[in-house]
Amino acid sequence: MAKTILEVENLSFRYDIRQEIETLQDVNFSVNRGEWVAIIGHNGSGKSTLAKLLVGLFIPEKGRICIADIEMNELTKWEIRRHIGLIFQNPENQFIGTTVQDDVAFALENINLSYEEMSLRIDEALQTVGISNLRLFDPSRLSGGQKQRVAIAGILALKPDILLLDEALVMLDPRSRRELISTLKQIKSKDNTSIISITHDMNEVAEADYILVMKEGRVVNRGTPKQVFSNNTMKFEYPIVEQLRRELIKHGKKMPDKYMTEKELVKYLWK
């Protein structure tokens, strides 16, 4: 049975307590170890506010957040941040060091790891994201995809249970995005790391195990990609494979009447 790593119960929040309307209203969900959960919704739906609550930048007005069996509050948020790492949309917001390896080492120095342990973690993190050859480079001079790999390596070196990506791939070109999604899938499989991705990219969402759809601070739909993308009332752009399936139906091709993954679609078309 899968072990729960994150529980969110009856979560509500507003930036100004004088306002009647809450930014988040009664949000409930959980994430298991090794699970990829995508959170989608239009601008203003509360996604980024939720991300800030999950890492303890805000404290909820109501409800609770529990990560690795620790309930979030002002006293525990520093301990909880060892279990969850946030990766921003712009990786340059996270750069501290003048070289890639110095940047990855920065957070490890803050938790007083020994030099030997730091070296091992830096080597492992850089190898995992495929940039060992860039360790002596200035991170600010790298390409967009390489910069985001440095940011991910810096978080991975801390060995968190959860990677939280807040539109982390949105600024990348399609090739870099595909490569990083592949890397994240490997990290998830190899280390049983949970991933929460907040994104507008439906092709990224299609890689998730589970999807939460947010609107005006509430979770209005949830389910597997097959369940969510089979909903004809969804007001989002569908992933490329689902767009193709629907176009083939429009042009008279007999196709299954439900969402298909890329592998399923290719297999079906080759029959």
Tab-separated table of C-alpha atoms in Angstrom:
chain	number	residue	atom	x	y	z
A	1	MET	CA	0.000	0.000	0.000
A	2	ALA	CA	1.343	3.429	-0.996
A	3	LYS	CA	2.388	5.670	1.888
A	4	THR	CA	0.987	9.191	2.049
A	5	ILE	CA	3.695	11.878	2.092
A	6	LEU	CA	1.453	14.982	1.939
A	7	GLU	CA	-2.012	15.640	3.349
A	8	VAL	CA	-3.958	18.859	2.861
A	9	GLU	CA	-7.213	19.112	4.806
A	10	ASN	CA	-9.864	21.845	4.640
A	11	LEU	CA	-7.263	24.439	3.643
A	12	SER	CA	-8.436	28.056	3.402
A	13	PHE	CA	-6.424	31.249	3.018
A	14	ARG	CA	-6.855	34.930	2.193
A	15	TYR	CA	-4.237	37.641	1.880
A	16	ASP	CA	-6.387	40.238	3.642
A	17	ILE	CA	-8.647	39.092	6.476
A	18	ARG	CA	-10.861	42.112	5.772
A	19	GLN	CA	-11.867	40.514	2.484
A	20	GLU	CA	-14.865	38.209	2.447
A	21	ILE	CA	-13.680	36.139	-0.528
A	22	GLU	CA	-10.957	33.634	0.293
A	23	THR	CA	-8.051	33.046	-2.100
A	24	LEU	CA	-8.250	29.339	-1.249
A	25	GLN	CA	-11.426	27.707	-0.006
A	26	ASP	CA	-11.678	24.305	1.661
A	27	VAL	CA	-8.946	22.581	-0.398
A	28	ASN	CA	-8.458	18.860	0.262
A	29	PHE	CA	-6.051	16.395	-1.342
A	30	SER	CA	-3.214	13.992	-0.578
A	31	VAL	CA	-0.071	12.837	-2.381
A	32	ASN	CA	1.530	9.404	-2.049
A	33	ARG	CA	5.234	8.656	-2.147
A	34	GLY	CA	6.428	8.339	-5.723
A	35	GLU	CA	3.275	9.935	-7.137
A	36	TRP	CA	3.180	12.772	-9.694
A	37	VAL	CA	0.313	15.185	-9.105
A	38	ALA	CA	-0.348	18.031	-11.542
A	39	ILE	CA	-2.317	21.106	-10.442
A	40	ILE	CA	-3.947	23.109	-13.221
A	41	GLY	CA	-6.240	26.114	-13.410
A	42	HIS	CA	-6.498	29.503	-15.030
A	43	ASN	CA	-4.603	32.522	-13.681
A	44	GLY	CA	-6.035	33.580	-10.333
A	45	SER	CA	-7.301	30.099	-9.443
A	46	GLY	CA	-5.012	29.900	-6.379
A	47	LYS	CA	-2.319	27.525	-7.651
A	48	SER	CA	0.738	29.603	-6.732
A	49	THR	CA	-0.784	30.586	-3.392
A	50	LEU	CA	-1.171	26.878	-2.659
A	51	ALA	CA	2.511	26.311	-3.531
A	52	LYS	CA	3.593	29.005	-1.077
A	53	LEU	CA	1.453	27.460	1.637
A	54	LEU	CA	2.965	24.018	1.007
A	55	VAL	CA	6.499	25.321	1.677
A	56	GLY	CA	5.502	27.414	4.676
A	57	LEU	CA	5.834	30.879	3.133
A	58	PHE	CA	2.252	31.485	4.274
A	59	ILE	CA	0.350	29.941	7.163
A	60	PRO	CA	-3.248	28.867	6.398
A	61	GLU	CA	-6.170	30.689	7.941
A	62	LYS	CA	-8.000	27.380	8.346
A	63	GLY	CA	-7.169	23.738	7.840
A	64	ARG	CA	-3.901	21.833	8.026
A	65	ILE	CA	-0.933	20.742	5.946
A	66	CYS	CA	0.968	17.624	6.985
A	67	ILE	CA	4.203	16.589	5.246
A	68	ALA	CA	6.132	13.444	6.220
A	69	ASP	CA	3.860	13.087	9.266
A	70	ILE	CA	4.746	16.605	10.466
A	71	GLU	CA	1.979	19.185	10.758
A	72	MET	CA	2.899	22.593	9.355
A	73	ASN	CA	3.088	25.529	11.781
A	74	GLU	CA	5.507	28.347	12.616
A	75	LEU	CA	7.636	26.016	14.738
A	76	THR	CA	7.828	23.104	12.290
A	77	LYS	CA	8.040	24.843	8.906
A	78	TRP	CA	11.866	24.811	8.865
A	79	GLU	CA	11.915	21.074	9.484
A	80	ILE	CA	9.217	20.524	6.854
A	81	ARG	CA	11.298	22.388	4.248
A	82	ARG	CA	13.803	19.533	4.439
A	83	HIS	CA	11.098	17.304	2.979
A	84	ILE	CA	9.844	19.542	0.159
A	85	GLY	CA	11.817	21.569	-2.373
A	86	LEU	CA	10.349	24.389	-4.474
A	87	ILE	CA	11.625	25.027	-8.012
A	88	PHE	CA	10.670	28.404	-9.452
A	89	GLN	CA	9.653	29.456	-12.947
A	90	ASN	CA	12.860	31.485	-13.309
A	91	PRO	CA	15.826	29.404	-12.081
A	92	GLU	CA	18.031	32.493	-11.787
A	93	ASN	CA	15.995	33.443	-8.702
A	94	GLN	CA	17.641	30.461	-6.971
A	95	PHE	CA	21.285	30.962	-8.000
A	96	ILE	CA	23.762	31.813	-5.235
A	97	GLY	CA	27.111	30.319	-6.256
A	98	THR	CA	29.522	31.466	-8.959
A	99	THR	CA	29.870	27.920	-10.316
A	100	VAL	CA	27.326	25.145	-10.760
A	101	GLN	CA	28.877	22.978	-8.036
A	102	ASP	CA	29.090	25.927	-5.612
A	103	ASP	CA	25.435	26.668	-6.220
A	104	VAL	CA	24.416	23.071	-5.474
A	105	ALA	CA	26.638	23.098	-2.383
A	106	PHE	CA	25.097	26.258	-0.889
A	107	ALA	CA	22.041	24.640	0.722
A	108	LEU	CA	24.124	21.675	1.908
A	109	GLU	CA	26.478	24.016	3.728
A	110	ASN	CA	23.490	25.565	5.497
A	111	ILE	CA	22.555	22.198	7.013
A	112	ASN	CA	26.161	21.594	8.146
A	113	LEU	CA	26.919	18.463	6.136
A	114	SER	CA	30.475	17.171	6.164
A	115	TYR	CA	32.672	17.913	3.155
A	116	GLU	CA	32.697	14.223	2.190
A	117	GLU	CA	28.904	13.940	2.296
A	118	MET	CA	28.485	17.207	0.370
A	119	SER	CA	30.836	16.001	-2.365
A	120	LEU	CA	28.906	12.756	-2.733
A	121	ARG	CA	25.545	14.533	-2.891
A	122	ILE	CA	26.768	17.136	-5.387
A	123	ASP	CA	28.195	14.438	-7.672
A	124	GLU	CA	24.987	12.391	-7.456
A	125	ALA	CA	22.671	15.363	-8.072
A	126	LEU	CA	24.655	16.640	-11.068
A	127	GLN	CA	24.812	13.158	-12.550
A	128	THR	CA	21.074	12.634	-12.065
A	129	VAL	CA	20.176	15.750	-14.071
A	130	GLY	CA	22.938	15.148	-16.633
A	131	ILE	CA	25.166	18.192	-16.085
A	132	SER	CA	28.289	16.743	-14.430
A	133	ASN	CA	30.333	18.255	-17.263
A	134	LEU	CA	29.087	21.756	-16.355
A	135	ARG	CA	30.094	21.724	-12.691
A	136	LEU	CA	32.698	24.506	-13.056
A	137	PHE	CA	30.567	26.728	-15.310
A	138	ASP	CA	28.925	29.986	-14.224
A	139	PRO	CA	25.216	29.022	-13.939
A	140	SER	CA	24.063	32.448	-15.137
A	141	ARG	CA	25.732	31.805	-18.514
A	142	LEU	CA	23.997	28.494	-19.239
A	143	SER	CA	21.023	27.862	-21.510
A	144	GLY	CA	17.496	27.928	-20.103
A	145	GLY	CA	17.255	24.137	-19.891
A	146	GLN	CA	20.689	23.869	-18.262
A	147	LYS	CA	19.814	26.561	-15.711
A	148	GLN	CA	16.673	24.694	-14.724
A	149	ARG	CA	18.711	21.503	-14.328
A	150	VAL	CA	21.056	23.360	-11.960
A	151	ALA	CA	18.050	24.506	-9.907
A	152	ILE	CA	16.692	20.949	-9.784
A	153	ALA	CA	20.129	19.579	-8.813
A	154	GLY	CA	20.318	22.054	-5.928
A	155	ILE	CA	17.025	20.754	-4.582
A	156	LEU	CA	17.818	17.072	-5.248
A	157	ALA	CA	21.058	17.333	-3.251
A	158	LEU	CA	18.922	17.990	-0.174
A	159	LYS	CA	17.139	14.653	-0.813
A	160	PRO	CA	13.577	15.945	-0.349
A	161	ASP	CA	10.556	13.647	-0.392
A	162	ILE	CA	8.653	16.073	-2.654
A	163	LEU	CA	9.681	18.214	-5.626
A	164	LEU	CA	7.298	21.148	-6.083
A	165	LEU	CA	7.497	22.815	-9.508
A	166	ASP	CA	5.698	26.142	-9.868
A	167	GLU	CA	5.547	26.684	-13.664
A	168	ALA	CA	9.176	25.527	-13.640
A	169	LEU	CA	9.270	24.431	-17.287
A	170	VAL	CA	7.190	27.195	-18.858
A	171	MET	CA	10.129	29.297	-20.104
A	172	LEU	CA	11.906	26.404	-21.812
A	173	ASP	CA	11.901	25.503	-25.490
A	174	PRO	CA	9.946	22.323	-26.415
A	175	ARG	CA	13.049	20.114	-26.629
A	176	SER	CA	14.402	21.214	-23.214
A	177	ARG	CA	10.940	20.746	-21.728
A	178	ARG	CA	10.685	17.175	-23.046
A	179	GLU	CA	14.180	16.349	-21.783
A	180	LEU	CA	13.442	17.699	-18.296
A	181	ILE	CA	10.113	15.871	-18.099
A	182	SER	CA	12.013	12.675	-18.936
A	183	THR	CA	14.557	13.480	-16.207
A	184	LEU	CA	11.790	14.090	-13.661
A	185	LYS	CA	10.188	10.751	-14.530
A	186	GLN	CA	13.534	9.035	-13.913
A	187	ILE	CA	13.952	10.799	-10.547
A	188	LYS	CA	10.425	9.790	-9.557
A	189	SER	CA	11.059	6.158	-10.480
A	190	LYS	CA	14.599	5.868	-9.107
A	191	ASP	CA	14.191	7.624	-5.758
A	192	ASN	CA	10.418	7.230	-5.190
A	193	THR	CA	10.275	11.030	-5.069
A	194	SER	CA	6.839	12.658	-5.217
A	195	ILE	CA	6.342	15.454	-7.741
A	196	ILE	CA	3.776	18.247	-7.605
A	197	SER	CA	3.758	20.322	-10.778
A	198	ILE	CA	1.772	23.527	-11.098
A	199	THR	CA	1.548	24.187	-14.804
A	200	HIS	CA	-0.399	25.376	-17.832
A	201	ASP	CA	1.390	22.892	-20.118
A	202	MET	CA	-1.077	20.086	-20.812
A	203	ASN	CA	1.654	17.862	-22.252
A	204	GLU	CA	3.423	18.077	-18.883
A	205	VAL	CA	0.117	17.388	-17.137
A	206	ALA	CA	-0.366	14.269	-19.267
A	207	GLU	CA	2.695	12.715	-17.573
A	208	ALA	CA	1.098	12.988	-14.107
A	209	ASP	CA	-0.522	10.131	-12.219
A	210	TYR	CA	-3.263	12.398	-10.906
A	211	ILE	CA	-4.638	15.850	-11.713
A	212	LEU	CA	-6.280	18.533	-9.574
A	213	VAL	CA	-8.252	21.213	-11.435
A	214	MET	CA	-8.617	24.504	-9.551
A	215	LYS	CA	-11.021	27.373	-10.109
A	216	GLU	CA	-11.500	30.462	-7.918
A	217	GLY	CA	-9.609	28.915	-5.014
A	218	ARG	CA	-11.391	25.549	-5.042
A	219	VAL	CA	-10.618	22.099	-6.405
A	220	VAL	CA	-13.424	21.624	-8.946
A	221	ASN	CA	-12.285	18.415	-10.616
A	222	ARG	CA	-9.788	15.657	-9.936
A	223	GLY	CA	-8.766	12.314	-11.364
A	224	THR	CA	-6.282	10.515	-13.579
A	225	PRO	CA	-5.356	12.092	-16.939
A	226	LYS	CA	-7.696	9.611	-18.620
A	227	GLN	CA	-10.593	10.714	-16.369
A	228	VAL	CA	-9.920	14.460	-16.614
A	229	PHE	CA	-9.111	14.642	-20.335
A	230	SER	CA	-12.104	12.485	-21.264
A	231	ASN	CA	-14.322	15.254	-19.888
A	232	ASN	CA	-15.700	17.156	-22.882
A	233	THR	CA	-16.571	20.177	-20.726
A	234	MET	CA	-12.931	20.880	-19.762
A	235	LYS	CA	-12.073	24.486	-20.633
A	236	PHE	CA	-8.345	23.907	-21.180
A	237	GLU	CA	-6.299	23.061	-24.225
A	238	TYR	CA	-5.978	19.289	-24.450
A	239	PRO	CA	-2.572	17.541	-24.716
A	240	ILE	CA	-1.258	17.034	-28.250
A	241	VAL	CA	-2.154	13.330	-28.287
A	242	GLU	CA	-5.749	14.083	-27.265
A	243	GLN	CA	-6.012	16.850	-29.869
A	244	LEU	CA	-4.810	14.374	-32.500
A	245	ARG	CA	-7.302	11.695	-31.390
A	246	ARG	CA	-10.170	14.175	-31.678
A	247	GLU	CA	-8.993	15.443	-35.062
A	248	LEU	CA	-8.816	11.874	-36.398
A	249	ILE	CA	-12.401	11.307	-35.260
A	250	LYS	CA	-13.491	14.507	-37.034
A	251	HIS	CA	-11.911	13.200	-40.253
A	252	GLY	CA	-13.790	9.905	-40.065
A	253	LYS	CA	-11.117	7.702	-38.471
A	254	LYS	CA	-12.579	5.106	-36.104
A	255	MET	CA	-10.957	5.764	-32.732
A	256	PRO	CA	-11.601	4.792	-29.093
A	257	ASP	CA	-14.010	7.208	-27.397
A	258	LYS	CA	-11.688	7.931	-24.468
A	259	TYR	CA	-8.367	9.638	-23.781
A	260	MET	CA	-5.244	7.738	-24.856
A	261	THR	CA	-1.629	8.163	-23.817
A	262	GLU	CA	0.992	8.703	-26.505
A	263	LYS	CA	2.035	5.029	-26.337
A	264	GLU	CA	-1.576	3.856	-26.524
A	265	LEU	CA	-2.308	6.094	-29.511
A	266	VAL	CA	0.811	4.999	-31.432
A	267	LYS	CA	0.050	1.325	-30.731
A	268	TYR	CA	-3.542	1.772	-31.893
A	269	LEU	CA	-2.559	3.547	-35.122
A	270	TRP	CA	-0.027	0.847	-35.951
A	271	LYS	CA	-2.618	-1.931	-35.676
